[in-house]
Amino acid sequence: MLYRGAGRQASLHIAISGGAEYDSQDPHEAPRERLHQLPGGDLLVAMDERLEEAYQDIIRRNAGEIEFHQAVREVLESLGPVLAKRPELAERKIIERICEPERQVIFRVVWQDDTGEVQVNRGFRVQFNSALGPYKGGLRFHPSVYLGIIKFLGFEQIFKNALTGLPIGGAKGGSDFDPKGRSDDEIMRFCQSFMLELYRHLGEYRDVPAGDIGVGTREIGWLFGQYKRITNQYESGVLTGKGLGWGGSLVRKEATGYGAVYFVNEMLKVRGDSFEGKTCVVSGSGNVAIYTIEKACQLGARVVACSDSDGYVYDEAGIDLDLLKQIKEVERRRISAYAERRGSTARFVPGGNVWEIPCDIAMPSATQNELNGRDAAKLVKNGCIAVGEGANMPTTPDGVRIFLDAGVSFGVGKAANAGGVATSALEMQQNASRDSWTFEYTEERLAQIMRDIHRTCYETAKEYGAPGNYVLGANIAGFIRVAEAMEAFGLI
Ligand code: NDP
Ligand code: 2IT
């Protein structure tokens, strides 16, 4: 037996100087103490001794990939109790196997911009785990993308997808391509070149990408068109997040934001509370943020702020959703344009920190590590009672700890934002049966899935002695589902 229980705890002090960057050119040369750096201030964490050993090995084998280390650490910190209770799951290096991607593809993407200049980008697809179904997870186009980000996202996706209860494995992909300021034609040419390599790794039974940051229905259209052209097959189920006229599912666009609000609503019910009359702050102003705002408003909340990487808008009358959609979805402009057009109730704060705004409910929906310990402390001080992570890993580890210690209901991303990928799986079901469901039916399926995920996380946390800790509940429940399937397949 590899792991002998949670009783023996090894304490590890992770020293982080605020905002220090890990910048080793040759990861294998990196000084050991620097390999412990994670975003988010000083942190004292305890982890089962053998898990700690496995973690140190993962750091060595994946040097420099700090977001991946962070995501792995959060999961391993939760697993001591489950390995103590279910020692059979600890055998045969299940931790080491689950933390090693099944396949990682990195490729060159060459395209020409509108001036005729040649551009070279890097493409990624990390096919992390297929124990529960075909690889499934989004594509992110953002200049910050590198292997460590795709691996953290792919790793999170394994457990998130398991929590949905649907037959999907975990993957993520993308590119360091920056769509900002590019013309439609340039983005289309990039998508076509990207797919010219990616197609050989995809298939409705193999790997099914969707959108993420910088990739929405428009990009999925160009990617699908190129896949169809290369393979000469109309394989609807190979991508999700498609347009409604060509195999897409109603509610997929809304699903991540709606799902995150449903999840928070369940957490509020546990507290005997609801969204009615609450003040909410949402970060980001992309797909997830917009539909988080929409559903929160439908449930009676007032959303007073949202943001982009330039700053935030505060609107004391509540965000005007029609105007927000017009600016972000139709005109594709910056969030500052919202305040310009809205009039006297709204103001744009350039470079402002959206978490300084007092609120009852915070929904970080932009990107990883966007909410740190200081922000969390401020939110708690301002009376925040619930946090729902629409984004993937938006809260730094010290921020998570502050929320948990303060008794804030904290909906961790892999549970709270699972509605997007769950509805992708519903899109795959519709494609497979050549059918399409109504909005009402699909939304009810989504709502039920989010209630089930909440119940699973809640009950698992309780069973393992940490009532109300959705981080622990999500990690353990997701892990058990994947580990049991992996065990059934033998050593592969
Ligand atoms: P979009 O591209 O539609 O929107 C992203 C938003 O986040 C924009 O407002 C963007 O601002 C902001 N943002 C992105 N990167 C940064 C950054 N480095 N710093 C500050 N702001 C940033 O993406 P989505 O809404 O689809 O995704 C948002 C988050 O939700 C991501 O973490 C994603 O992984 C997660 N997610 C998405 C799902 C989906 O179905 N789409 C499903 C589950 C999770 P700007 O324009 O200035 O860059
Ligand atoms: O992070 C995510 O879950 C997504 N970007 C959605 C993935 C999907 O396959 O729908």
XYZ file of C-alpha atoms and ligand atoms in Angstrom:
550
model
C 0.000 0.000 0.000
C 1.468 3.297 -1.002
C -0.450 5.820 1.070
C -0.906 5.034 4.700
C -3.477 7.517 5.787
C -4.086 11.082 6.601
C -2.837 10.772 10.149
C 0.756 11.435 9.244
C 0.871 14.976 8.024
C 3.908 16.663 6.599
C 3.839 20.415 6.952
C 5.325 22.418 4.155
C 5.875 26.095 4.292
C 5.613 27.546 0.837
C 7.326 30.888 0.782
C 6.182 33.231 -1.890
C 7.312 36.777 -2.187
C 4.271 38.700 -3.442
C 3.981 38.391 -7.179
C 7.420 36.778 -7.670
C 7.653 35.174 -11.082
C 9.138 31.814 -11.850
C 11.410 32.609 -14.753
C 13.877 29.786 -15.228
C 14.892 29.300 -18.848
C 16.056 25.759 -18.173
C 13.525 24.256 -15.799
C 15.864 21.425 -14.812
C 18.340 23.987 -13.506
C 15.794 25.763 -11.352
C 16.848 26.169 -7.729
C 14.762 23.851 -5.588
C 13.285 26.480 -3.301
C 11.960 28.392 -6.293
C 10.054 25.345 -7.470
C 7.745 25.867 -4.509
C 6.558 29.201 -5.764
C 2.863 29.491 -6.265
C 0.932 32.683 -6.807
C -0.758 34.119 -3.799
C 1.298 35.085 -0.778
C 2.569 33.029 2.145
C 0.796 29.780 2.672
C 1.050 27.077 5.258
C -0.373 23.827 4.017
C -0.362 20.284 5.272
C -0.424 17.258 3.049
C -0.171 13.530 3.610
C 3.523 12.571 3.617
C 3.384 10.205 0.663
C 1.238 12.617 -1.318
C 3.835 15.266 -0.586
C 6.467 12.949 -2.019
C 4.399 12.410 -5.149
C 3.856 16.164 -5.417
C 7.568 16.910 -5.192
C 8.158 14.447 -7.985
C 5.470 16.118 -10.100
C 7.154 19.488 -9.561
C 10.482 18.034 -10.690
C 8.998 16.363 -13.747
C 7.012 19.462 -14.781
C 9.418 22.199 -13.794
C 8.346 25.774 -14.319
C 4.661 24.933 -14.897
C 3.476 26.837 -11.830
C -0.244 26.857 -12.605
C -0.127 23.083 -13.113
C 1.670 22.667 -9.759
C -0.998 24.808 -8.111
C -3.882 22.791 -9.562
C -2.249 19.480 -8.634
C -1.466 20.663 -5.129
C -5.056 21.682 -4.486
C -6.296 18.235 -5.467
C -3.598 16.298 -3.595
C -4.224 18.344 -0.431
C -7.755 16.931 -0.448
C -6.891 13.305 -1.028
C -5.290 12.207 2.272
C -8.617 11.191 3.844
C -9.835 9.272 0.799
C -6.632 7.292 0.467
C -6.827 6.453 4.176
C -10.411 5.279 3.830
C -10.048 3.582 0.453
C -6.489 2.175 0.496
C -7.219 0.093 -2.599
C -7.380 3.350 -4.580
C -3.879 4.228 -3.428
C -2.297 1.181 -4.936
C -0.529 0.907 -8.254
C 0.522 4.557 -8.439
C -2.899 5.958 -9.200
C -1.807 9.473 -8.123
C 1.270 9.438 -10.314
C -0.788 8.095 -13.226
C -3.617 10.587 -12.847
C -1.143 13.503 -12.785
C 0.608 12.407 -15.974
C -1.227 13.336 -19.190
C -2.009 10.417 -21.474
C -0.799 12.456 -24.439
C 0.520 15.996 -25.043
C 0.666 17.492 -28.513
C 2.567 20.703 -29.239
C 2.648 22.004 -32.784
C 3.626 24.905 -34.992
C 0.866 27.085 -36.416
C 1.906 29.245 -39.356
C -0.403 31.815 -40.937
C -0.229 35.116 -42.802
C -1.635 38.340 -41.423
C -3.506 40.929 -43.488
C -0.279 42.681 -44.475
C 1.146 39.422 -45.827
C 3.583 39.014 -42.950
C 4.192 35.459 -41.800
C 3.173 34.716 -38.203
C 4.257 31.718 -36.158
C 2.328 30.530 -33.098
C 2.389 27.461 -30.917
C -0.592 25.122 -30.632
C -1.319 22.710 -27.785
C -3.639 19.853 -27.008
C -3.151 17.974 -23.765
C -5.235 14.792 -23.723
C -5.099 14.241 -20.007
C -7.392 11.386 -19.098
C -9.863 9.227 -21.032
C -11.015 6.880 -18.254
C -14.600 8.150 -18.354
C -15.035 9.015 -22.021
C -13.486 10.742 -25.034
C -11.142 13.603 -24.169
C -13.239 16.744 -23.642
C -12.311 20.337 -22.890
C -11.994 23.769 -24.401
C -9.483 25.633 -26.546
C -7.987 28.869 -25.256
C -6.473 31.519 -27.516
C -4.574 34.005 -25.361
C -0.981 35.323 -25.451
C -0.310 33.966 -21.947
C -0.904 30.363 -23.057
C 1.964 27.915 -22.532
C 2.136 24.265 -21.583
C 1.734 24.928 -17.831
C -1.603 26.698 -18.348
C -2.977 24.071 -20.716
C -1.924 21.328 -18.297
C -3.544 22.991 -15.289
C -6.747 23.429 -17.263
C -6.638 19.856 -18.566
C -6.025 18.515 -15.070
C -8.955 20.469 -13.620
C -11.089 19.274 -16.492
C -10.621 15.600 -15.520
C -12.326 16.080 -12.160
C -14.855 18.629 -13.388
C -16.013 16.323 -16.146
C -16.200 13.412 -13.714
C -18.421 15.495 -11.424
C -20.951 16.049 -14.212
C -21.678 12.307 -14.165
C -21.536 12.317 -17.972
C -19.218 10.136 -20.084
C -16.408 12.594 -20.832
C -12.655 12.473 -20.220
C -10.453 15.492 -19.561
C -8.414 17.598 -22.007
C -7.524 21.179 -22.875
C -5.856 22.933 -25.755
C -5.181 26.267 -27.303
C -2.533 28.613 -28.538
C -0.502 31.673 -27.601
C -2.245 33.400 -30.535
C -3.674 36.768 -29.470
C -6.972 37.517 -31.238
C -7.097 41.084 -29.873
C -6.824 43.617 -32.673
C -6.904 40.932 -35.373
C -9.384 41.098 -38.259
C -12.027 38.404 -38.788
C -10.045 37.125 -41.785
C -6.877 36.822 -39.745
C -8.616 34.892 -36.989
C -10.242 32.627 -39.575
C -6.879 31.915 -41.231
C -5.351 31.195 -37.849
C -8.186 28.780 -36.967
C -7.783 26.988 -40.295
C -4.039 26.567 -39.860
C -4.513 25.442 -36.235
C -7.025 22.784 -37.314
C -4.793 21.586 -40.136
C -2.659 19.922 -37.476
C -5.199 19.396 -34.699
C -7.727 17.438 -36.807
C -5.681 14.227 -36.751
C -5.992 14.068 -32.959
C -9.762 14.650 -32.847
C -12.921 12.634 -33.413
C -16.310 12.241 -31.768
C -15.036 9.089 -29.987
C -11.513 10.422 -29.480
C -11.295 14.080 -28.506
C -13.977 16.784 -28.617
C -12.804 20.391 -28.086
C -14.999 23.439 -27.393
C -14.399 27.109 -26.591
C -12.655 28.879 -23.730
C -11.008 32.311 -23.472
C -10.775 33.834 -26.954
C -12.737 31.006 -28.588
C -16.504 31.355 -29.023
C -19.128 30.220 -31.530
C -17.489 32.185 -34.350
C -14.118 30.457 -33.915
C -15.771 27.054 -33.419
C -17.449 27.658 -36.807
C -14.125 28.248 -38.564
C -12.565 25.268 -36.789
C -15.517 23.008 -37.642
C -15.548 24.166 -41.265
C -11.871 23.313 -41.654
C -12.273 19.919 -39.932
C -15.190 19.080 -42.233
C -13.189 20.162 -45.268
C -10.103 18.096 -44.338
C -11.943 14.923 -43.343
C -14.776 15.149 -45.869
C -17.196 14.139 -43.124
C -19.990 16.041 -41.390
C -18.993 14.816 -37.946
C -21.159 17.067 -35.768
C -19.991 15.567 -32.475
C -16.330 16.464 -32.994
C -16.683 19.976 -31.546
C -19.177 21.560 -29.165
C -20.315 25.124 -28.765
C -21.440 25.060 -32.399
C -23.919 27.524 -33.867
C -27.596 26.680 -33.469
C -28.106 26.280 -37.220
C -25.380 23.655 -37.638
C -25.501 21.207 -34.768
C -25.197 23.434 -31.724
C -27.308 23.058 -28.607
C -29.646 25.605 -27.123
C -28.371 26.761 -23.701
C -24.688 25.909 -24.442
C -23.876 29.618 -24.800
C -25.529 30.410 -21.484
C -24.551 27.208 -19.700
C -21.380 28.061 -17.788
C -22.722 31.285 -16.328
C -26.200 29.904 -15.659
C -24.675 26.783 -14.131
C -22.409 28.784 -11.823
C -25.408 30.747 -10.565
C -27.395 27.532 -10.045
C -24.498 26.153 -8.028
C -24.269 29.269 -5.847
C -28.032 29.181 -5.432
C -27.742 25.659 -3.988
C -25.019 26.837 -1.592
C -27.251 29.722 -0.547
C -30.161 27.342 0.057
C -27.947 25.405 2.492
C -27.523 28.702 4.372
C -31.276 29.297 4.241
C -30.698 32.156 1.817
C -31.178 33.056 -1.876
C -30.082 35.495 -4.614
C -33.131 37.671 -4.009
C -32.049 41.232 -3.193
C -28.337 40.386 -3.106
C -25.612 42.612 -4.512
C -23.233 40.742 -6.829
C -19.896 41.524 -8.393
C -18.801 39.558 -11.456
C -15.311 39.786 -12.952
C -14.683 39.516 -16.680
C -17.163 40.498 -19.365
C -16.911 37.527 -21.693
C -19.164 34.537 -22.240
C -19.153 33.278 -18.661
C -19.528 36.717 -17.063
C -22.424 37.807 -19.296
C -24.591 34.760 -18.592
C -23.684 34.761 -14.916
C -25.053 38.294 -14.772
C -28.168 37.297 -16.728
C -29.116 34.397 -14.442
C -28.210 36.230 -11.218
C -30.557 39.048 -12.293
C -33.298 36.540 -13.161
C -33.025 35.219 -9.605
C -33.487 38.689 -8.148
C -29.923 39.878 -7.599
C -28.452 43.240 -8.574
C -25.103 42.937 -10.359
C -23.240 46.204 -9.912
C -19.897 45.548 -11.594
C -17.985 43.586 -14.214
C -14.560 44.019 -15.785
C -11.957 43.242 -18.416
C -8.172 43.379 -18.301
C -8.268 47.204 -18.619
C -10.383 47.857 -15.504
C -13.941 47.582 -14.229
C -17.287 49.275 -14.643
C -19.397 50.064 -11.615
C -23.064 50.674 -12.324
C -25.071 51.672 -9.272
C -28.337 50.991 -11.104
C -27.230 47.460 -11.922
C -25.554 46.315 -15.135
C -27.770 46.839 -18.182
C -27.561 43.424 -19.795
C -28.823 44.462 -23.242
C -26.181 47.164 -23.453
C -23.482 44.810 -22.180
C -24.384 42.189 -24.801
C -24.486 44.808 -27.529
C -20.995 46.039 -26.642
C -19.323 42.688 -25.975
C -21.127 40.209 -28.244
C -22.157 42.398 -31.187
C -19.603 45.206 -31.346
C -16.780 43.276 -29.627
C -15.562 46.397 -27.840
C -13.868 47.005 -24.484
C -15.876 47.256 -21.263
C -15.004 50.962 -20.968
C -17.425 51.534 -23.879
C -20.250 50.360 -21.618
C -19.714 53.238 -19.189
C -19.351 55.737 -22.030
C -22.741 54.775 -23.395
C -24.630 54.014 -20.199
C -24.757 57.517 -18.752
C -24.622 58.815 -15.225
C -25.221 55.622 -13.234
C -22.030 53.950 -14.483
C -18.360 54.740 -14.343
C -15.289 52.998 -15.688
C -12.319 52.646 -13.347
C -9.171 52.067 -15.408
C -6.855 49.515 -13.794
C -9.318 49.193 -10.904
C -9.625 46.084 -8.763
C -13.210 44.852 -8.987
C -12.919 42.971 -5.654
C -12.777 46.226 -3.745
C -16.459 46.769 -4.417
C -18.628 45.649 -1.488
C -20.929 42.758 -2.386
C -22.818 39.799 -0.930
C -21.809 37.412 -3.703
C -18.621 37.393 -5.793
C -18.411 35.493 -9.063
C -14.855 35.547 -10.508
C -15.371 34.785 -14.207
C -12.256 36.018 -16.025
C -9.084 33.994 -15.544
C -6.773 32.083 -13.194
C -5.357 33.716 -10.048
C -7.376 36.902 -10.513
C -8.517 36.981 -6.865
C -5.743 36.834 -4.259
C -5.561 36.660 -0.472
C -5.816 40.407 -0.064
C -8.898 40.517 -2.278
C -10.456 37.635 -0.350
C -9.827 39.374 2.981
C -11.398 42.548 1.604
C -14.449 40.684 0.344
C -14.897 38.957 3.709
C -14.541 42.276 5.527
C -17.170 43.777 3.219
C -19.644 41.043 4.151
C -19.389 38.656 1.197
C -21.160 35.380 2.040
C -20.692 33.335 -1.137
C -18.220 32.953 -3.990
C -18.885 31.042 -7.203
C -15.909 30.444 -9.463
C -17.107 30.779 -13.057
C -13.490 30.878 -14.200
C -10.974 28.075 -13.778
C -8.853 28.469 -10.619
C -9.471 32.230 -10.286
C -8.784 32.277 -6.548
C -5.210 31.885 -5.300
C -4.568 29.230 -2.610
C -4.316 31.781 0.209
C -7.562 33.363 -1.000
C -9.313 29.990 -0.871
C -8.074 29.456 2.671
C -9.352 32.861 3.781
C -12.814 32.154 2.364
C -12.984 28.706 3.955
C -11.747 29.970 7.335
C -14.287 32.814 7.272
C -17.186 30.444 6.577
C -17.885 31.918 3.138
C -19.693 29.390 0.924
C -16.982 28.791 -1.633
C -17.989 27.125 -4.912
C -14.737 25.891 -6.407
C -14.446 26.183 -10.189
C -14.327 22.513 -11.071
C -17.770 22.157 -9.497
C -19.334 25.599 -10.000
C -18.392 26.091 -13.650
C -19.070 22.524 -14.787
C -22.347 23.568 -16.440
C -20.530 24.561 -19.633
C -18.895 21.232 -20.280
C -21.991 19.385 -19.037
C -24.083 21.133 -21.682
C -21.366 20.322 -24.210
C -21.981 16.683 -23.332
C -25.712 17.295 -23.872
C -24.819 18.775 -27.267
C -22.910 15.554 -28.038
C -25.997 13.533 -27.054
C -28.173 15.577 -29.392
C -25.652 15.211 -32.233
C -25.408 11.448 -31.703
C -29.191 11.060 -31.903
C -29.533 13.664 -34.703
C -31.988 15.485 -32.521
C -32.294 18.912 -30.938
C -33.962 19.698 -27.673
C -35.951 22.748 -26.589
C -34.440 25.527 -24.505
C -36.643 24.653 -21.532
C -35.788 20.964 -21.577
C -32.055 21.583 -21.974
C -32.001 24.220 -19.250
C -33.788 21.877 -16.874
C -31.221 19.159 -17.620
C -28.467 21.679 -16.837
C -30.152 22.804 -13.630
C -30.555 19.201 -12.485
C -26.902 18.435 -13.242
C -25.790 21.457 -11.183
C -28.026 20.420 -8.280
C -26.550 16.926 -8.458
C -22.976 18.245 -8.514
C -23.725 20.427 -5.514
C -25.254 17.524 -3.608
C -22.328 15.246 -4.471
C -19.759 17.798 -3.275
C -21.761 18.680 -0.180
C -22.314 15.079 0.891
C -18.766 14.012 0.104
C -17.350 16.865 2.197
C -19.621 15.841 5.052
C -18.671 12.188 4.744
C -14.986 13.089 4.959
C -15.389 15.296 8.001
C -15.266 18.725 6.368
C -18.892 19.894 6.094
C -19.297 22.919 3.833
C -15.875 22.480 2.221
C -16.804 22.198 -1.454
C -13.133 22.158 -2.463
C -12.574 18.925 -0.584
C -15.911 17.493 -1.685
C -15.314 18.227 -5.371
C -11.765 16.925 -5.387
C -12.588 13.707 -3.570
C -15.791 12.917 -5.470
C -14.197 13.649 -8.864
C -11.087 11.682 -7.988
C -13.007 8.591 -6.846
C -14.985 8.394 -10.101
C -11.875 8.633 -12.268
C -9.711 6.394 -10.067
C -12.321 3.625 -9.980
C -12.574 3.610 -13.770
C -8.787 3.642 -14.151
C -8.515 0.719 -11.760
C -11.028 -1.254 -13.803
C -8.899 -0.869 -16.919
C -5.724 -2.289 -15.385
C -2.292 -0.795 -15.889
C -2.733 1.385 -18.950
P -14.038 35.059 -22.919
O -12.896 35.108 -23.850
O -15.414 35.094 -23.445
O -13.920 36.221 -21.823
C -12.807 36.313 -21.007
C -12.967 37.516 -20.104
O -11.973 37.451 -19.093
C -12.770 38.839 -20.822
O -13.523 39.823 -20.207
C -11.275 39.080 -20.633
O -10.901 40.446 -20.686
C -11.072 38.547 -19.237
N -9.678 38.060 -19.128
C -9.135 37.027 -19.808
N -7.830 36.876 -19.512
C -7.554 37.852 -18.634
C -6.394 38.232 -17.950
N -5.226 37.570 -18.118
N -6.481 39.289 -17.103
C -7.665 39.946 -16.936
N -8.803 39.637 -17.565
C -8.754 38.604 -18.394
O -13.812 33.722 -22.039
P -14.868 32.920 -21.175
O -15.870 33.830 -20.585
O -15.325 31.766 -21.969
O -13.927 32.337 -20.011
C -13.748 32.999 -18.774
C -13.247 32.008 -17.751
O -14.201 30.953 -17.595
C -11.941 31.302 -18.095
O -11.227 31.062 -16.910
C -12.400 29.974 -18.667
O -11.409 28.977 -18.550
C -13.584 29.688 -17.768
N -14.576 28.754 -18.271
C -15.172 28.929 -19.479
C -16.129 28.052 -19.914
C -16.872 28.247 -21.196
O -17.783 27.457 -21.462
N -16.571 29.266 -21.988
C -16.495 26.860 -19.129
C -15.868 26.810 -17.821
C -14.935 27.721 -17.442
P -10.010 40.978 -21.911
O -10.936 41.085 -23.057
O -9.470 42.274 -21.435
O -8.923 39.945 -22.125
O -13.316 25.016 -18.864
C -14.286 24.460 -19.412
O -14.981 23.621 -18.839
C -14.611 24.859 -20.788
N -13.964 25.733 -21.338
C -15.711 24.168 -21.522
C -15.233 22.864 -22.096
C -16.200 22.152 -22.997
O -15.757 21.138 -23.567
O -17.351 22.554 -23.146
